[in-house]
Tab-separated table of C-alpha atoms in Angstrom:
chain	number	residue	atom	x	y	z
A	1	MET	CA	139.200	58.438	277.603
A	2	ALA	CA	138.554	60.481	274.479
A	3	ALA	CA	137.605	58.795	271.235
A	4	THR	CA	139.817	59.493	268.244
A	5	ALA	CA	138.844	59.931	264.616
A	6	ILE	CA	139.876	56.364	263.876
A	7	ALA	CA	137.274	53.920	265.139
A	8	ALA	CA	138.153	50.456	266.361
A	9	ALA	CA	135.550	47.717	266.052
A	10	VAL	CA	134.324	45.954	269.145
A	11	ALA	CA	132.482	42.665	268.648
A	12	ILE	CA	131.042	40.598	271.460
A	13	THR	CA	128.678	37.672	271.108
A	14	ILE	CA	126.901	35.817	273.853
A	15	ALA	CA	124.892	32.633	273.403
A	16	VAL	CA	123.521	31.005	276.499
A	17	GLY	CA	121.052	28.255	277.354
A	18	SER	CA	118.017	28.332	279.568
A	19	GLY	CA	119.732	26.602	282.472
A	20	ASP	CA	117.881	23.322	282.008
A	21	GLY	CA	120.435	21.793	279.654
A	22	ASP	CA	123.836	22.477	278.175
A	23	ASP	CA	124.897	25.980	279.206
A	24	SER	CA	128.119	26.083	277.208
A	25	PRO	CA	128.640	29.098	274.923
A	26	ARG	CA	127.688	28.676	271.288
A	27	PRO	CA	129.107	30.525	268.300
A	28	GLY	CA	127.302	33.589	266.967
A	29	SER	CA	124.724	33.198	264.254
A	30	ALA	CA	125.051	34.577	260.759
A	31	ASN	CA	121.954	36.753	260.959
A	32	GLY	CA	122.627	39.195	263.732
A	33	GLY	CA	124.125	37.392	266.730
A	34	VAL	CA	127.194	39.649	266.709
A	35	ALA	CA	127.187	43.209	267.972
A	36	GLN	CA	129.663	45.562	266.364
A	37	LEU	CA	130.200	49.024	267.790
A	38	ALA	CA	132.621	51.734	266.762
A	39	GLY	CA	134.919	53.311	269.288
A	40	GLU	CA	138.379	53.158	270.760
A	41	SER	CA	139.082	51.074	273.833
A	42	ASP	CA	141.823	51.443	276.428
A	43	THR	CA	142.931	48.180	278.002
A	44	ALA	CA	143.285	50.010	281.328
A	45	LYS	CA	139.626	51.027	281.283
A	46	ALA	CA	136.379	49.122	281.000
A	47	ALA	CA	134.681	51.847	278.987
A	48	THR	CA	134.775	52.267	275.226
A	49	VAL	CA	133.858	55.823	274.267
A	50	LEU	CA	132.114	55.825	270.900
A	51	ASP	CA	133.169	58.078	268.037
A	52	ARG	CA	129.594	58.142	266.783
A	53	PRO	CA	127.089	58.088	269.651
A	54	PHE	CA	123.868	56.155	269.151
A	55	THR	CA	120.394	57.632	269.222
A	56	LYS	CA	118.279	56.085	271.953
A	57	PRO	CA	116.063	53.277	270.567
A	58	ASP	CA	112.554	54.334	269.627
A	59	LEU	CA	110.810	51.655	271.676
A	60	VAL	CA	107.379	51.595	273.285
A	61	LEU	CA	107.166	48.367	275.288
A	62	THR	CA	105.500	46.986	278.426
A	63	ASP	CA	107.036	47.428	281.879
A	64	THR	CA	106.878	45.101	284.887
A	65	LYS	CA	103.566	46.653	285.968
A	66	GLY	CA	101.988	45.799	282.637
A	67	GLN	CA	101.916	49.431	281.571
A	68	SER	CA	103.106	51.025	278.336
A	69	PHE	CA	106.639	52.419	278.580
A	70	ASP	CA	107.981	54.882	276.005
A	71	LEU	CA	111.743	54.463	276.378
A	72	ARG	CA	112.750	57.790	274.862
A	73	GLU	CA	110.117	59.819	276.663
A	74	ARG	CA	110.458	58.183	280.085
A	75	THR	CA	114.270	58.357	280.179
A	76	LYS	CA	114.684	61.750	278.521
A	77	GLY	CA	117.309	63.876	280.245
A	78	LYS	CA	118.298	61.058	282.608
A	79	PRO	CA	121.531	59.057	282.784
A	80	THR	CA	120.485	55.687	281.371
A	81	LEU	CA	122.104	52.268	281.032
A	82	ILE	CA	120.450	49.909	278.544
A	83	TYR	CA	121.045	46.158	278.342
A	84	PHE	CA	119.382	43.467	276.220
A	85	GLY	CA	119.191	40.018	277.829
A	86	TYR	CA	116.779	37.442	279.259
A	87	THR	CA	115.798	36.031	282.642
A	88	HIS	CA	116.673	32.387	281.893
A	89	CYS	CA	120.261	33.373	281.097
A	90	PRO	CA	122.457	31.268	283.397
A	91	ASP	CA	125.420	33.585	283.721
A	92	VAL	CA	126.195	36.882	281.989
A	93	CYS	CA	122.766	38.551	282.331
A	94	PRO	CA	122.350	38.146	286.113
A	95	LEU	CA	126.041	38.941	286.638
A	96	THR	CA	125.732	42.157	284.647
A	97	MET	CA	122.640	43.262	286.565
A	98	SER	CA	124.280	42.360	289.872
A	99	ASN	CA	127.437	44.319	289.076
A	100	ILE	CA	125.464	47.427	288.148
A	101	ALA	CA	123.321	47.080	291.286
A	102	ILE	CA	126.403	46.823	293.512
A	103	ALA	CA	127.895	49.922	291.896
A	104	ARG	CA	124.618	51.847	292.143
A	105	LYS	CA	124.431	51.276	295.895
A	106	GLN	CA	127.766	53.070	296.291
A	107	LEU	CA	126.332	56.284	294.843
A	108	PRO	CA	124.853	59.100	296.936
A	109	LYS	CA	121.073	58.697	297.255
A	110	ALA	CA	120.396	61.631	294.918
A	111	ASP	CA	122.504	60.041	292.183
A	112	GLN	CA	120.910	56.634	292.745
A	113	ASP	CA	117.541	58.225	292.076
A	114	LYS	CA	118.773	59.804	288.842
A	115	LEU	CA	120.213	56.646	287.304
A	116	GLN	CA	117.927	54.660	285.008
A	117	VAL	CA	118.861	51.019	284.378
A	118	VAL	CA	116.782	49.431	281.621
A	119	PHE	CA	116.725	45.680	280.974
A	120	VAL	CA	115.016	44.792	277.682
A	121	THR	CA	114.238	41.097	277.248
A	122	THR	CA	115.439	39.228	274.179
A	123	ASP	CA	113.035	36.367	275.006
A	124	PRO	CA	109.612	38.025	275.310
A	125	ALA	CA	107.747	34.729	274.808
A	126	ARG	CA	108.859	33.617	278.283
A	127	ASP	CA	109.777	36.947	279.859
A	128	THR	CA	106.367	38.369	280.632
A	129	ALA	CA	105.934	41.554	282.640
A	130	ALA	CA	105.302	39.456	285.744
A	131	GLU	CA	108.387	37.301	285.143
A	132	LEU	CA	110.589	40.357	284.744
A	133	GLY	CA	109.019	41.846	287.861
A	134	LYS	CA	110.116	38.820	289.892
A	135	TRP	CA	113.549	38.368	288.352
A	136	LEU	CA	114.975	41.900	288.200
A	137	PRO	CA	114.861	42.727	291.931
A	138	ALA	CA	116.614	39.437	292.723
A	139	ALA	CA	119.186	39.650	289.940
A	140	GLY	CA	119.782	43.372	290.221
A	141	ASP	CA	117.768	46.046	292.007
A	142	PRO	CA	114.053	46.883	292.507
A	143	SER	CA	114.653	50.235	290.801
A	144	PHE	CA	115.679	48.598	287.522
A	145	ILE	CA	113.210	48.899	284.656
A	146	GLY	CA	112.229	45.679	282.892
A	147	LEU	CA	110.644	45.815	279.437
A	148	THR	CA	108.996	43.188	277.258
A	149	GLY	CA	106.910	43.240	274.101
A	150	ASP	CA	106.981	42.321	270.417
A	151	PHE	CA	110.224	40.552	269.495
A	152	ALA	CA	110.521	42.246	266.083
A	153	ALA	CA	110.318	45.671	267.720
A	154	ILE	CA	112.868	44.679	270.364
A	155	GLN	CA	115.235	43.292	267.732
A	156	ALA	CA	114.973	46.473	265.655
A	157	GLY	CA	115.620	48.593	268.744
A	158	ALA	CA	118.702	46.563	269.624
A	159	ARG	CA	120.053	46.759	266.087
A	160	SER	CA	119.633	50.542	266.093
A	161	ILE	CA	122.354	50.697	268.751
A	162	GLY	CA	124.572	48.048	267.184
A	163	ILE	CA	123.458	45.056	269.236
A	164	GLY	CA	122.509	41.841	267.458
A	165	ILE	CA	119.899	39.496	268.897
A	166	ASP	CA	118.240	36.420	267.408
A	167	PRO	CA	114.898	34.751	268.153
A	168	ALA	CA	115.135	32.113	270.871
A	169	THR	CA	115.577	28.581	269.537
A	170	LYS	CA	115.313	25.127	271.095
A	171	ASP	CA	118.018	22.478	270.844
A	172	LYS	CA	117.249	18.794	270.340
A	173	ASP	CA	117.586	18.220	274.077
A	174	GLY	CA	114.999	20.919	274.795
A	175	THR	CA	117.468	23.592	275.854
A	176	VAL	CA	116.234	27.061	274.881
A	177	VAL	CA	118.989	29.271	273.482
A	178	SER	CA	118.832	33.054	273.153
A	179	MET	CA	121.564	34.791	271.169
A	180	HIS	CA	122.261	38.378	272.198
A	181	GLY	CA	125.018	40.947	272.293
A	182	ALA	CA	126.290	41.368	275.854
A	183	GLN	CA	126.956	45.110	275.894
A	184	VAL	CA	125.675	47.769	278.246
A	185	ILE	CA	125.349	51.155	276.568
A	186	ALA	CA	125.335	54.356	278.623
A	187	PHE	CA	123.233	57.304	277.441
A	188	SER	CA	124.089	60.850	278.443
A	189	PRO	CA	121.538	62.913	280.406
A	190	THR	CA	122.634	66.033	278.513
A	191	THR	CA	122.313	64.742	274.942
A	192	ASP	CA	120.307	61.487	275.319
A	193	GLN	CA	122.930	59.910	273.060
A	194	GLY	CA	124.556	56.532	273.727
A	195	TYR	CA	128.210	57.409	273.995
A	196	VAL	CA	129.853	54.726	276.155
A	197	LEU	CA	129.987	50.934	275.775
A	198	TYR	CA	130.707	48.314	278.443
A	199	GLY	CA	131.424	44.663	277.624
A	200	GLU	CA	130.480	41.535	279.551
A	201	SER	CA	133.773	41.505	281.508
A	202	THR	CA	133.024	44.858	283.181
A	203	SER	CA	133.179	44.492	286.958
A	204	ALA	CA	131.187	46.142	289.731
A	205	ASP	CA	134.283	48.197	290.582
A	206	ASP	CA	134.494	49.381	286.959
A	207	TYR	CA	130.904	50.583	287.054
A	208	ALA	CA	131.365	52.146	290.496
A	209	LYS	CA	134.293	54.176	289.196
A	210	ASP	CA	132.476	55.411	286.081
A	211	LEU	CA	128.893	55.943	287.240
A	212	PRO	CA	129.500	59.325	288.945
A	213	LYS	CA	130.808	60.689	285.651
A	214	LEU	CA	128.096	59.049	283.539
A	215	ILE	CA	125.419	60.557	285.742
A	216	LYS	CA	126.835	64.009	284.991
A	217	GLY	CA	127.071	63.253	281.282
A	218	GLU	CA	130.846	63.266	281.417
A	219	THR	CA	133.245	60.935	279.608
A	220	PRO	CA	134.713	58.264	281.899
């Protein structure tokens, strides 16, 4: 699906609780809970190819081993999927990781090794390196990269690719709420630019169909 010169706006907001209270969706906040990305979507396809690809976020965070991870440097020249979410998310975050993991397993081993899946927490106060290290293999795949660190840096990195996230807040009943855009953005191994967007309704079959092309840097 080729993008045209006229860009259509895509806006998706996700607000979910910690799982220990009311998990019903909440409306987006006024200060960045909505992600808006330019591109043209085809209702027959899960992918939205962006007219103006994003530059990969300039983030140096901490991985699940407690080591420094330079996102741009470590994923340079590799097909990369980036998602911002949190481990206490009761629904969309684990479902997204699971769908990508299912699709990844259908790839030839060589392509599995090439694909980089990066999960950046939007709730670093609770999502320590150790917590991410326990959650990611269960929710997705042991090969997935989990990153945590300073919230302000994470928020700035997310905003640089059109994804809005807000600091976690606590409701009166004690439920912790984290507001975050629910998009996965694919970065090309040939340009290191983020050129394809996937929304929260993307299925494992959708990813399985597109991953072979994304790994080659092609347009799905």
